[in-house]
Short mmCIF file of C-alpha atoms and ligand atoms in Angstrom, two decimals:
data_model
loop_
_atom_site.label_atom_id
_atom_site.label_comp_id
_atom_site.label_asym_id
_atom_site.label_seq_id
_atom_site.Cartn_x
_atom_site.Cartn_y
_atom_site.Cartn_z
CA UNK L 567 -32.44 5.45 3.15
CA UNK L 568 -28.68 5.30 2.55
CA UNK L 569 -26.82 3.60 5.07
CA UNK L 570 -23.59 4.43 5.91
CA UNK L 571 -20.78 2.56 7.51
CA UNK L 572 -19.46 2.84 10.98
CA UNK L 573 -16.25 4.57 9.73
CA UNK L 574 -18.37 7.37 7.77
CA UNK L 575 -20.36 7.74 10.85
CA UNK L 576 -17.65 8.13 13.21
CA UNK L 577 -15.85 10.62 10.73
CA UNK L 578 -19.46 12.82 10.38
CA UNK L 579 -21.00 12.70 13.74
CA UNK L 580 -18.20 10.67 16.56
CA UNK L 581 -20.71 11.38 19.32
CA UNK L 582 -23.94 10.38 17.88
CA UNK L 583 -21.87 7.06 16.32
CA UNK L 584 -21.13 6.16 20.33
CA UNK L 585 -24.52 6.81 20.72
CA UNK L 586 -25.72 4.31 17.95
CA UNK L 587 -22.74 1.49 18.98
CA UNK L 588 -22.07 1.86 22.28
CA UNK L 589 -26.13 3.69 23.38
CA UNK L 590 -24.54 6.16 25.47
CA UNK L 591 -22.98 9.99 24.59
CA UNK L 592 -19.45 10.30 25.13
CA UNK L 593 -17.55 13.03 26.09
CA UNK L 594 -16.44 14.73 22.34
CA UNK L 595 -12.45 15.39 23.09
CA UNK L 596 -12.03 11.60 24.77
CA UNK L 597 -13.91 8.99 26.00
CA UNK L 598 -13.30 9.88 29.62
CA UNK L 599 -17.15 11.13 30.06
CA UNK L 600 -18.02 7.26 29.72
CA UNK L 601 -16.19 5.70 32.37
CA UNK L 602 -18.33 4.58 34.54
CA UNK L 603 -21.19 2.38 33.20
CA UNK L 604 -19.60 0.51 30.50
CA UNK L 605 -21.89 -1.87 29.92
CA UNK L 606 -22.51 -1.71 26.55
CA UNK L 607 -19.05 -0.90 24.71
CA UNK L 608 -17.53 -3.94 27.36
CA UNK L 609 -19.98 -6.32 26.30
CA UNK L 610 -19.70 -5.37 22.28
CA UNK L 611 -16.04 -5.66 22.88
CA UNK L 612 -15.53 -8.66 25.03
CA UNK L 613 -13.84 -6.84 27.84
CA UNK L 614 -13.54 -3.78 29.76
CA UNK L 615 -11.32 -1.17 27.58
CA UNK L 616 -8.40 -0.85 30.23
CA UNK L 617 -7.14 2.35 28.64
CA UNK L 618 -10.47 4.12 28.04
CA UNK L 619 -9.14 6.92 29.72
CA UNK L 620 -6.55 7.45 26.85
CA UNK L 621 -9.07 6.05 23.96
CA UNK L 622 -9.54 9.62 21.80
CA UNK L 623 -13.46 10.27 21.48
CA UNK L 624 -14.63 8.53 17.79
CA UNK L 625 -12.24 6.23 17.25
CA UNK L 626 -13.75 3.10 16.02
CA UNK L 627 -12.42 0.19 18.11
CA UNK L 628 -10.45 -1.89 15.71
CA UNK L 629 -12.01 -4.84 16.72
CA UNK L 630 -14.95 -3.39 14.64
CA UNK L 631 -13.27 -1.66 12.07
CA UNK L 632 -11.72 -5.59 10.87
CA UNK L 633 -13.74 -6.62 7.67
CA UNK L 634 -14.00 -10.07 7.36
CA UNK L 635 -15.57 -10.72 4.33
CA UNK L 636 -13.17 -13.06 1.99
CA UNK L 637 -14.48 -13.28 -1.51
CA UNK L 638 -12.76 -15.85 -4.05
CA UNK L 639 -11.03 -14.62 -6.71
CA UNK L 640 -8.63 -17.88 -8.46
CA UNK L 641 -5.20 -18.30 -7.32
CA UNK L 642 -5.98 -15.71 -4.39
CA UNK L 643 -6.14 -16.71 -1.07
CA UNK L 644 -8.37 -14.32 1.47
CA UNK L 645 -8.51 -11.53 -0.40
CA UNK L 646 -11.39 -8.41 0.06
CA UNK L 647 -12.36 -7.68 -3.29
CA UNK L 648 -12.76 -3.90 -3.13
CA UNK L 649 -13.94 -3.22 -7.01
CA UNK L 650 -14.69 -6.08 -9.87
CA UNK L 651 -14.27 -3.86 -12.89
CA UNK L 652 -11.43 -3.09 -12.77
CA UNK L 653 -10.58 -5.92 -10.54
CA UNK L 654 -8.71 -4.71 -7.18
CA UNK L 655 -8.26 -6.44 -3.94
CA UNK L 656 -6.80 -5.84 -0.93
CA UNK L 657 -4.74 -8.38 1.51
CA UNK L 658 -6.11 -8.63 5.47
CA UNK L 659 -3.14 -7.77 7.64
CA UNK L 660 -2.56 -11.35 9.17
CA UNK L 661 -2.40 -12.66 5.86
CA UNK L 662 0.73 -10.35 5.48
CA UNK L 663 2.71 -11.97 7.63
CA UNK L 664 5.27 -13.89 5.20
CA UNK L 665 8.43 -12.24 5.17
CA UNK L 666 8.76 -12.49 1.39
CA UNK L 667 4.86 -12.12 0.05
CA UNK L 668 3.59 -15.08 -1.74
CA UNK L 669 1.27 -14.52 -5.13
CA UNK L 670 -1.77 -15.67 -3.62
CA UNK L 671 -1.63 -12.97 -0.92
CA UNK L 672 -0.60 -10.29 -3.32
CA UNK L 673 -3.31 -7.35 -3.59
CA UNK L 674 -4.55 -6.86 -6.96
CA UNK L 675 -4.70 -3.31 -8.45
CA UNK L 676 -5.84 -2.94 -11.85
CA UNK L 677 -6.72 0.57 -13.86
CA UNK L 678 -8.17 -1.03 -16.91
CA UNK L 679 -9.11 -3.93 -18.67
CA UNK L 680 -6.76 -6.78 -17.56
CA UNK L 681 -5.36 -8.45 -20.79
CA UNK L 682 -6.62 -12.37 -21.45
CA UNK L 683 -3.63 -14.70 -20.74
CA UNK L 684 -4.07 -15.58 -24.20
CA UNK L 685 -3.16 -12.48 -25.59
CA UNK L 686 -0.11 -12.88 -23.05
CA UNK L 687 2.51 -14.89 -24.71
CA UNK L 688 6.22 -14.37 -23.41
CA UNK L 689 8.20 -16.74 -26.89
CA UNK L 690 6.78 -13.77 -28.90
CA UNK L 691 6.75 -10.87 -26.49
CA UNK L 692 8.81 -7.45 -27.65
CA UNK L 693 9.58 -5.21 -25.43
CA UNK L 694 10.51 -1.52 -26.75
CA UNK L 695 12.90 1.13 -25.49
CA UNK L 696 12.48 3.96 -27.40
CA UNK L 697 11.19 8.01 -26.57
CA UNK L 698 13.02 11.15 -27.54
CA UNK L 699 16.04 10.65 -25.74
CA UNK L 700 17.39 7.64 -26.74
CA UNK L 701 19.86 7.24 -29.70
CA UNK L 702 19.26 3.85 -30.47
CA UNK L 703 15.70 2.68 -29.87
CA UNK L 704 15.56 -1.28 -28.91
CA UNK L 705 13.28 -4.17 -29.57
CA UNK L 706 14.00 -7.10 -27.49
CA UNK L 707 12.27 -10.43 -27.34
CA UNK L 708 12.70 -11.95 -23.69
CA UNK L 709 14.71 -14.50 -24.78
CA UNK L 710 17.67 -11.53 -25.82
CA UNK L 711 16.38 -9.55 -22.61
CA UNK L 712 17.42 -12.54 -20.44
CA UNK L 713 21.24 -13.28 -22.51
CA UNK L 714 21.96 -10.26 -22.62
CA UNK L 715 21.78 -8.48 -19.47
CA UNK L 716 22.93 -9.74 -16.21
CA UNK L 717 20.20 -10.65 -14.04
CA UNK L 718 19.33 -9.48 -10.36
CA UNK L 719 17.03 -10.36 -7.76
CA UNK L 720 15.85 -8.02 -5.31
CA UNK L 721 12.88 -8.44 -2.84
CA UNK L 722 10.85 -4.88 -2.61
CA UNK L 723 8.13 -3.27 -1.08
CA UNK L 724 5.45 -2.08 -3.67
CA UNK L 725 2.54 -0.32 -1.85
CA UNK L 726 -0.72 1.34 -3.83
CA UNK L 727 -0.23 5.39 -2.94
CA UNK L 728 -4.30 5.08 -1.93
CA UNK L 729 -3.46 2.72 0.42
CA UNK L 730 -5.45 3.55 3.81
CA UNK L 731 -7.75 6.07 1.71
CA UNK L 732 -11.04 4.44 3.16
CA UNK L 733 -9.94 6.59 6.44
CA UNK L 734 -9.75 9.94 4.86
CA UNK L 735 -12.61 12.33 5.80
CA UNK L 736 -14.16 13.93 3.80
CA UNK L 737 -14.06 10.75 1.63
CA UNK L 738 -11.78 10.69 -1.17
CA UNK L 739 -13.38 8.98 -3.80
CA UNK L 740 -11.00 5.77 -5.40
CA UNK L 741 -10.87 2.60 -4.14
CA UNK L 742 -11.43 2.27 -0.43
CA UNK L 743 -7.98 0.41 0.80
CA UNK L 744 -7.73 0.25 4.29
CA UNK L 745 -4.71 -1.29 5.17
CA UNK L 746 -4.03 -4.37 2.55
CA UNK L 747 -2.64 -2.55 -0.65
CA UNK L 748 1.05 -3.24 0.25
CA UNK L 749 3.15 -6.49 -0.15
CA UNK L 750 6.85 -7.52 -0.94
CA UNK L 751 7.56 -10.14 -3.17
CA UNK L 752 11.11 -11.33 -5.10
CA UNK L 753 11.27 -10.08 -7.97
CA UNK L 754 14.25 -11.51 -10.92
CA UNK L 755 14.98 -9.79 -14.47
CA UNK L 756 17.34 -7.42 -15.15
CA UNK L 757 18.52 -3.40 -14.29
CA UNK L 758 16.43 -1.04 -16.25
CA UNK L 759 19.83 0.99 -15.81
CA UNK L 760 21.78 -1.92 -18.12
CA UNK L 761 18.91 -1.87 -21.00
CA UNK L 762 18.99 2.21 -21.01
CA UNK L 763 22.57 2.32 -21.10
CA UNK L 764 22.31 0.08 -24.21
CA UNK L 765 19.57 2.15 -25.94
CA UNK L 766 21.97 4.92 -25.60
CA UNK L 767 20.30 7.61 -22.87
CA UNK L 768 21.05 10.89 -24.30
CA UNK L 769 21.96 13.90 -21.71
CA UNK L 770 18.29 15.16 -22.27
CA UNK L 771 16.95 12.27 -20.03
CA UNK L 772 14.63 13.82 -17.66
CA UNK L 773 11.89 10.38 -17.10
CA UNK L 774 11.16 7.46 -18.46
CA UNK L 775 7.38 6.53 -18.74
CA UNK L 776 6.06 2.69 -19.26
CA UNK L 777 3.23 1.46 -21.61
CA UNK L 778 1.60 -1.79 -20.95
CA UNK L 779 -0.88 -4.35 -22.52
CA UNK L 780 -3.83 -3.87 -20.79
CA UNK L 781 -6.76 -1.51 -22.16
CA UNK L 782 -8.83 1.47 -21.01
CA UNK L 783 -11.97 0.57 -19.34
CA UNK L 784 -14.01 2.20 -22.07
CA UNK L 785 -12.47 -0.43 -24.08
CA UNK L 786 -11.54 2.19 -26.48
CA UNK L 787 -8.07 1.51 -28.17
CA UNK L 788 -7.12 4.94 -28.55
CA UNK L 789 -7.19 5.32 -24.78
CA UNK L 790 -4.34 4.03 -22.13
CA UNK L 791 -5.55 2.94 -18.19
CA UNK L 792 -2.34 4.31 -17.30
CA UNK L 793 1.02 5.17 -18.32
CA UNK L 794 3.16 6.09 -15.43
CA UNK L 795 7.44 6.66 -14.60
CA UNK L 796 9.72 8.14 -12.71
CA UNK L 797 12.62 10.40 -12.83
CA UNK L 798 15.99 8.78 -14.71
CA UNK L 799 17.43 8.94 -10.80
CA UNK L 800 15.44 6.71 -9.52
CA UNK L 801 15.01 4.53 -13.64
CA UNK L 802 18.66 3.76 -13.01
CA UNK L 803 18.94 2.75 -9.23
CA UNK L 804 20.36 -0.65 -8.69
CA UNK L 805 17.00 -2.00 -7.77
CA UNK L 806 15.13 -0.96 -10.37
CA UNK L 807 13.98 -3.94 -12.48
CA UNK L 808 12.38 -5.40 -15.51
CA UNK L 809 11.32 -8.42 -14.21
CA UNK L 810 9.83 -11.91 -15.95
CA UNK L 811 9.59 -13.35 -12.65
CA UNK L 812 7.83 -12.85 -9.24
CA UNK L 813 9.16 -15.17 -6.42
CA UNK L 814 10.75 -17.89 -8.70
CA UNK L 815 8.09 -18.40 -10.87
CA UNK L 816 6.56 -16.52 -13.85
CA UNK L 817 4.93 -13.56 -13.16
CA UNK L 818 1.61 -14.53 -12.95
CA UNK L 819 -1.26 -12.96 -15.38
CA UNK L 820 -2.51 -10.63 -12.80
CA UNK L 821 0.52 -8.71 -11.88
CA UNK L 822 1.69 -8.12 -15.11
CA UNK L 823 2.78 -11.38 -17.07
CA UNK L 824 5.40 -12.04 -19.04
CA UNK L 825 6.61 -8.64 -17.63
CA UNK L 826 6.55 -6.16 -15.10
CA UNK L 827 8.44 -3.06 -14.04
CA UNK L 828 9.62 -3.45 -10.79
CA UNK L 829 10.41 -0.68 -8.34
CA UNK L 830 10.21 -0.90 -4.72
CA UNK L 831 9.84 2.41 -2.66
CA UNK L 832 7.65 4.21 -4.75
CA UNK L 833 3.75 4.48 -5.18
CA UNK L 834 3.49 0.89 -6.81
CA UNK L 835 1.78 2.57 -10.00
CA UNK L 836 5.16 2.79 -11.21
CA UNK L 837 5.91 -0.39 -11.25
CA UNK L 838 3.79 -1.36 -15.08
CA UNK L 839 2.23 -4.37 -15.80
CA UNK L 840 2.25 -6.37 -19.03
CA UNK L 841 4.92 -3.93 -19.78
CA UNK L 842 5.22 -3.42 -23.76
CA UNK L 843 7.88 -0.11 -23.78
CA UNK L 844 9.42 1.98 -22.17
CA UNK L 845 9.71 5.68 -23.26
CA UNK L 846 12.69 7.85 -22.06
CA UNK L 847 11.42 11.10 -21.82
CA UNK L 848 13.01 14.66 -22.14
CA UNK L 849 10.28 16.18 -20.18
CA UNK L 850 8.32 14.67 -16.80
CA UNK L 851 6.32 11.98 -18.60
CA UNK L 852 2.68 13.09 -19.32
CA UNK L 853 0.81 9.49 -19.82
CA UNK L 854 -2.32 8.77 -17.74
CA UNK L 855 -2.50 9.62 -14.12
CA UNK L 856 0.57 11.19 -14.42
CA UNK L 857 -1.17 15.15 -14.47
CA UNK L 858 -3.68 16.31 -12.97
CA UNK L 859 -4.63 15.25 -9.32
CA UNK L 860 -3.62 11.28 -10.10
CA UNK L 861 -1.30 10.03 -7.87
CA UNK L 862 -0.56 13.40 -6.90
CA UNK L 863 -0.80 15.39 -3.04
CA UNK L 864 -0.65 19.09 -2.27
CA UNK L 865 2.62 20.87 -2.61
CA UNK L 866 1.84 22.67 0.67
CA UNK L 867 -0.66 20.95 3.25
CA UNK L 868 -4.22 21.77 3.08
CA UNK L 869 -7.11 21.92 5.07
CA UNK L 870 -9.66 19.16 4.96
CA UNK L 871 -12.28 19.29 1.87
CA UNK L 872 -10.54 22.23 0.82
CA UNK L 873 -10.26 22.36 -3.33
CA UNK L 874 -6.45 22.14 -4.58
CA UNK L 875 -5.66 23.70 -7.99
CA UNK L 876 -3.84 20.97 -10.38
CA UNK L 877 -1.08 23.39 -10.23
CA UNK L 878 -0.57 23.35 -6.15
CA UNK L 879 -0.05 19.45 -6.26
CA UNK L 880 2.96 17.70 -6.42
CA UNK L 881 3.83 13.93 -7.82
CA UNK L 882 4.27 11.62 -5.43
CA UNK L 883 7.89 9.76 -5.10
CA UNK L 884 9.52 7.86 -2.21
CA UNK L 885 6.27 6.95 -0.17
CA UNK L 886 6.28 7.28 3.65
CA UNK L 887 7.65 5.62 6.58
CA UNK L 888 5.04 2.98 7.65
CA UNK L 889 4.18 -0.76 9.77
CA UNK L 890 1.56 -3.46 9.68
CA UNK L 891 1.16 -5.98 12.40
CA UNK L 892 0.82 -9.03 10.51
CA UNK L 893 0.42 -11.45 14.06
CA UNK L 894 -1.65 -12.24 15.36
CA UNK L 895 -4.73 -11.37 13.74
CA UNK L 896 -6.89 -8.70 14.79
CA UNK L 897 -9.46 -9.69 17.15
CA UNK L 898 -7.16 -12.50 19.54
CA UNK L 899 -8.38 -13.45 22.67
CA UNK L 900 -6.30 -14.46 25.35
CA UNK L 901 -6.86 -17.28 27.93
CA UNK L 902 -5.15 -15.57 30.90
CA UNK L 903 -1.99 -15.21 29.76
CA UNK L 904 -1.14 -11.20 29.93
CA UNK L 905 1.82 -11.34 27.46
CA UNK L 906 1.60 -11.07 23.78
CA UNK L 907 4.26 -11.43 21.14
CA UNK L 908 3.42 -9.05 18.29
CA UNK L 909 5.35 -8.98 15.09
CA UNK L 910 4.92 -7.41 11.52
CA UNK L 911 6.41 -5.57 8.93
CA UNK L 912 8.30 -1.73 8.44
CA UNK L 913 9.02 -0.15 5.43
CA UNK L 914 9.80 4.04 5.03
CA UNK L 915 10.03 4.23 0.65
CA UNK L 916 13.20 4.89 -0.25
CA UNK L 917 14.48 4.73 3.30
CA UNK L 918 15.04 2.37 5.91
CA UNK L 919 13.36 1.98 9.31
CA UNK L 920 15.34 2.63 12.42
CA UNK L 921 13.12 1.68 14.99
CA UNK L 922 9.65 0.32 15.37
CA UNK L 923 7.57 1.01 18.57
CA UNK L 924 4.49 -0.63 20.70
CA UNK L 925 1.60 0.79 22.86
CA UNK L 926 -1.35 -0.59 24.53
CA UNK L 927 -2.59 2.33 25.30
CA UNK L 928 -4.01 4.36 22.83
CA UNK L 929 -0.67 5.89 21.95
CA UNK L 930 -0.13 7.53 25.57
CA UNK L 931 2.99 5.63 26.19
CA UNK L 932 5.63 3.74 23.78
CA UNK L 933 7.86 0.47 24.06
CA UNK L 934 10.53 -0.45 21.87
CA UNK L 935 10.09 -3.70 19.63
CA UNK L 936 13.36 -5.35 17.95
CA UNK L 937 13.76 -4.69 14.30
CA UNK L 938 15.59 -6.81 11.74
CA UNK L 939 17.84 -5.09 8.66
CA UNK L 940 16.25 -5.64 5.43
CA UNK L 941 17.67 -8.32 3.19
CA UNK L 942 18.25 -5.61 0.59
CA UNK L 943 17.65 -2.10 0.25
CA UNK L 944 13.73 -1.12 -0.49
CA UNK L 945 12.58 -4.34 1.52
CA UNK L 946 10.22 -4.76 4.16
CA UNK L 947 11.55 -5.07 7.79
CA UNK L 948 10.56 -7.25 10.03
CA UNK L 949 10.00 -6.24 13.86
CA UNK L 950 8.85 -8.14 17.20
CA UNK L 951 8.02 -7.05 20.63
CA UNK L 952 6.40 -8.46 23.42
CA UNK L 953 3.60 -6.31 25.16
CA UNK L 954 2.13 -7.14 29.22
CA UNK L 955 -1.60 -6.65 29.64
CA UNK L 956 -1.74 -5.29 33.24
CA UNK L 957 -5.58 -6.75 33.56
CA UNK L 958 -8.40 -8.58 31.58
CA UNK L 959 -10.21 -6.58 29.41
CA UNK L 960 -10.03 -5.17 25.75
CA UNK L 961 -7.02 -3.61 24.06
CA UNK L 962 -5.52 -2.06 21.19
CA UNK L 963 -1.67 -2.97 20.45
CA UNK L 964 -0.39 0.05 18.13
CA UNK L 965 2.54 0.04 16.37
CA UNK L 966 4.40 3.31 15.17
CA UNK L 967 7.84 3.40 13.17
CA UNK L 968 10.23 5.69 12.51
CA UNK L 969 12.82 5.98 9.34
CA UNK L 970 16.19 6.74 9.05
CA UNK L 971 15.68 10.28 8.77
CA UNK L 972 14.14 10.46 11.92
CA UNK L 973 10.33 10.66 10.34
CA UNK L 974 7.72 8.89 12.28
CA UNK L 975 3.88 7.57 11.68
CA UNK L 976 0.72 9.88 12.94
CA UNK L 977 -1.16 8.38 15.38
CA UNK L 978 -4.29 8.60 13.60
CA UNK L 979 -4.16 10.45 10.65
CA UNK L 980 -1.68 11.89 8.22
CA UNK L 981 -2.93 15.69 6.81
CA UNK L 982 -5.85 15.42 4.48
CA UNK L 983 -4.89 15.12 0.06
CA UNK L 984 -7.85 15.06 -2.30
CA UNK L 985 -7.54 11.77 -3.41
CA UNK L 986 -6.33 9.92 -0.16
CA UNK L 987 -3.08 9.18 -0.90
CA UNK L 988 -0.11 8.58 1.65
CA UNK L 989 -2.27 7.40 4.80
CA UNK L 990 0.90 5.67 7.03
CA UNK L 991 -1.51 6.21 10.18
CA UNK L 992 -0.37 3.66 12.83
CA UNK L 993 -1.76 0.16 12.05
CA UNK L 994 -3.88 -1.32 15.25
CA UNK L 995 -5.20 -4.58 15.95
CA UNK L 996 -8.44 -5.14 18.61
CA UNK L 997 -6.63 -7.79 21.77
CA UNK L 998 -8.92 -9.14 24.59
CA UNK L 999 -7.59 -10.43 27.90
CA UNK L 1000 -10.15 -12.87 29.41
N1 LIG J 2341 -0.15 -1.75 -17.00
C1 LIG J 2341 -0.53 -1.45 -15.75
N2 LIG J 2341 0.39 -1.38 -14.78
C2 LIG J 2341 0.02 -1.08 -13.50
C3 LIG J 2341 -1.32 -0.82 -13.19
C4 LIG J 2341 -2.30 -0.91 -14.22
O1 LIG J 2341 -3.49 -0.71 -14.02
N3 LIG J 2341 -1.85 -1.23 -15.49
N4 LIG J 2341 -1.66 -0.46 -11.90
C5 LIG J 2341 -0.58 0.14 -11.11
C6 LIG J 2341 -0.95 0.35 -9.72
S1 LIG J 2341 -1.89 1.73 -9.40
C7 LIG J 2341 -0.49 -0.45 -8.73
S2 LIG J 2341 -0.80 -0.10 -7.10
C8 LIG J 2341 0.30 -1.67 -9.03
C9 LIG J 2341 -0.40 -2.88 -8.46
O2 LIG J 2341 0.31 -4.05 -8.74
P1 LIG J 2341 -0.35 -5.47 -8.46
O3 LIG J 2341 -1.69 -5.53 -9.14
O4 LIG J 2341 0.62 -6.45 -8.95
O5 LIG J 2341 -0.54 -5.54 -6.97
O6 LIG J 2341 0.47 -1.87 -10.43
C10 LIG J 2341 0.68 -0.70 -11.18
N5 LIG J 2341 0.98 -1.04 -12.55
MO1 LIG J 2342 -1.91 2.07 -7.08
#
């Protein structure tokens, strides 16, 4: 028999999955039909859900959704390994809670075959500038890379686009990120904009696309993992590095040693790995999961499961306005005191946030929390609010943010694409007032 998980069962059959968890039917638009008798969910939860008036019907309580399954991988601390070939692992939301993201909480996402450090060796390194609208292609050892060019520092927010895809229903196949494919590290090198300018962009610049060391997982040479870029607009923003370093220290093999493009805003499959050249293109660049439905979301919103035609999708650019609570951990119990602090992280792609927002409620009411400025442009915000549990029992705490342009976070669920990208659902955590 093939078992399914309690996400898949609450997307296929909500009613039936109460039935299973909490061995009673619920009422199919909330959870009002259950409110007397709740023996069962209380005890599975630790607590009588306060707001169960307000919880919607199949929404798995968070404090059962939180996988807590750490698997080793070296230099990693506490990652969930989602996939070992390629290797990709995803970051538990407490374990996000550093301002600036430290490498051994970094998720991992890897297309191909990740190159052996050996191979890796930044004294004879070249990286290439070159493509059909350059004048003067360039081959620069790091060594000239790091004289020549001034050198910037710039903390940003790189986030998978599949990122929250294990919620989608019907499934999107990929890996199955819940919330952990996002961090923000430092990252040092140089303006992509200042090694351009030198290889002479031509007026035909339209995108630049990157080519790195690693290998396709067929292992055949012919074959890229990926090959990814973005339009010259966003190529020559301030921010936009080539970087040799990752908060002070080398890069290390994993996320792209000796370097890395590094672009904060964006899906984070633009920012290449093990980066070898860069192309400047007179068309949109056409590498690997660059066509087709890669990285890519309906033009014009679709219904669930429905089929999109490669020609109704769109690329993906700035990603979404979006916020993790990073403390406390999901699952907290509190000894009688009815106040929580809560704090975490905003971000909203190429925008800033404006304002970050609490419930404990299932969404039916709102409080402000505080919300810092970000150090730079295309970093992670930090916000804080304090939340008052009228009674013991179990809660959610929700928290929903809302950019600069005035765009906020679903409650639930963004509209369905057919590979999952772009999920900025509200991020829960599972609290319990004894
Ligand atoms: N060369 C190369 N660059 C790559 C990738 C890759 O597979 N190969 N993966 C991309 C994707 S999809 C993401 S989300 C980020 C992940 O960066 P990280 O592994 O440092 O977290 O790297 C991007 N750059
Ligand atoms: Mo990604």
């Amino acid at each position: 028999m093939k078992k399914i998980g309690l996400h898949e069962l609450y997307r296929t059959n909500p009613i039936e999955a109460d039935r299973v968890v909490f061995g009673r039917e619920t009422n199919p638009v909330s959870r009002r039909g259950f409110m007397k008798g709740l023996g069962t969910m209380a005890s599975l939860l630790g607590g009588e859900v306060v707001f169960a008036h307000f919880m919607p019907a199949g929404l798995v309580p968070a404090a059962l959704a939180a996988s807590d399954d750490p698997f080793e991988i070296p230099g990693k601390e506490g990652l969930i390994v989602l996939n070992d070939k390629p290797l990709n692992a995803e970051t538990p939301a407490h374990l996000l809670d550093d301002d600036v993201t430290p490498a051994s909480r970094f998720f991992v996402r890897n297309n191909g075959l990740t190159p052996h450090s050996e191979s890796l060796n930044a004294n004879t390194w070249r990286l290439t500038i070159d493509g059909e609208a350059v004048t003067k292609p360039l081959e620069l050892d790091i060594a000239t890379l790091k004289k020549r060019y001034a050198h910037h520092s710039a903390q940003l927010v790189m986030e998978c686009g599949g990122n929250g895809r294990a919620e989608f229903f019907p499934p999107a196949r990929g890996n199955q990120w819940t919330t952990g494919a996002v961090a923000c590290a430092q990252w040092t090198g140089v303006r992509l904009r200042d090694v351009l300018e030198d290889a002479g962009v031509t007026d035909e610049a339209v995108y630049i696309g990157y080519y790195g060391a690693d290998k396709h997982l067929s292992g055949d040479p012919t074959k890229l993992p990926i090959s990814r870029g973005v339009p010259m607009a966003k190529a020559l923003e301030d921010e936009t590095l080539i970087a040799w370093s990752m908060n002070g220290q080398d890069i290390p093999v994993l996320h792209g040693f000796p370097l890395r493009l590094a672009i904060g805003g964006w899906p984070a499959s633009v920012s290449g790995k093990w980066l070898r050249r860069i192309a400047v293109r007179d068309r949109i660049h056409d590498g690997p999961k660059m066509t087709g439905q890669s990285y890519r979301v309906p033009c014009n919103p679709v219904g669930p499961g429905e089929d999109v035609p490669d020609e109704a999708m769109c690329i993906i650019e700035s990603m979404p306005v979006k916020s993790l609570i990073t403390y406390p951990k999901s699952g907290l119990v509190l000894q009688g005191n009815p106040q929580l602090t809560v704090r975490g992280h905003a971000w909203a792609g190429d925008l800033s946030v404006a304002g970050v927002e609490l419930s404990i409620d299932f969404g039916a009411s709102w409080q402000p929390a505080s919300i810092q400025p970000p150090p730079n442009r295309l970093a992670w915000q930090r916000f804080e609010g304090t939340v008052k549990f009228p009674k013991a029992g179990y809660y959610e705490v929700w928290a929903r943010a809302t950019d600069s342009a005035g765009n906020g976070q679903p409650t639930l669920l963004p509209g369905w694409n057919p590979r999952g990208y772009l999920n900025n659902a509200c991020h829960r955590i599972a609290v319990r007032v004894a």
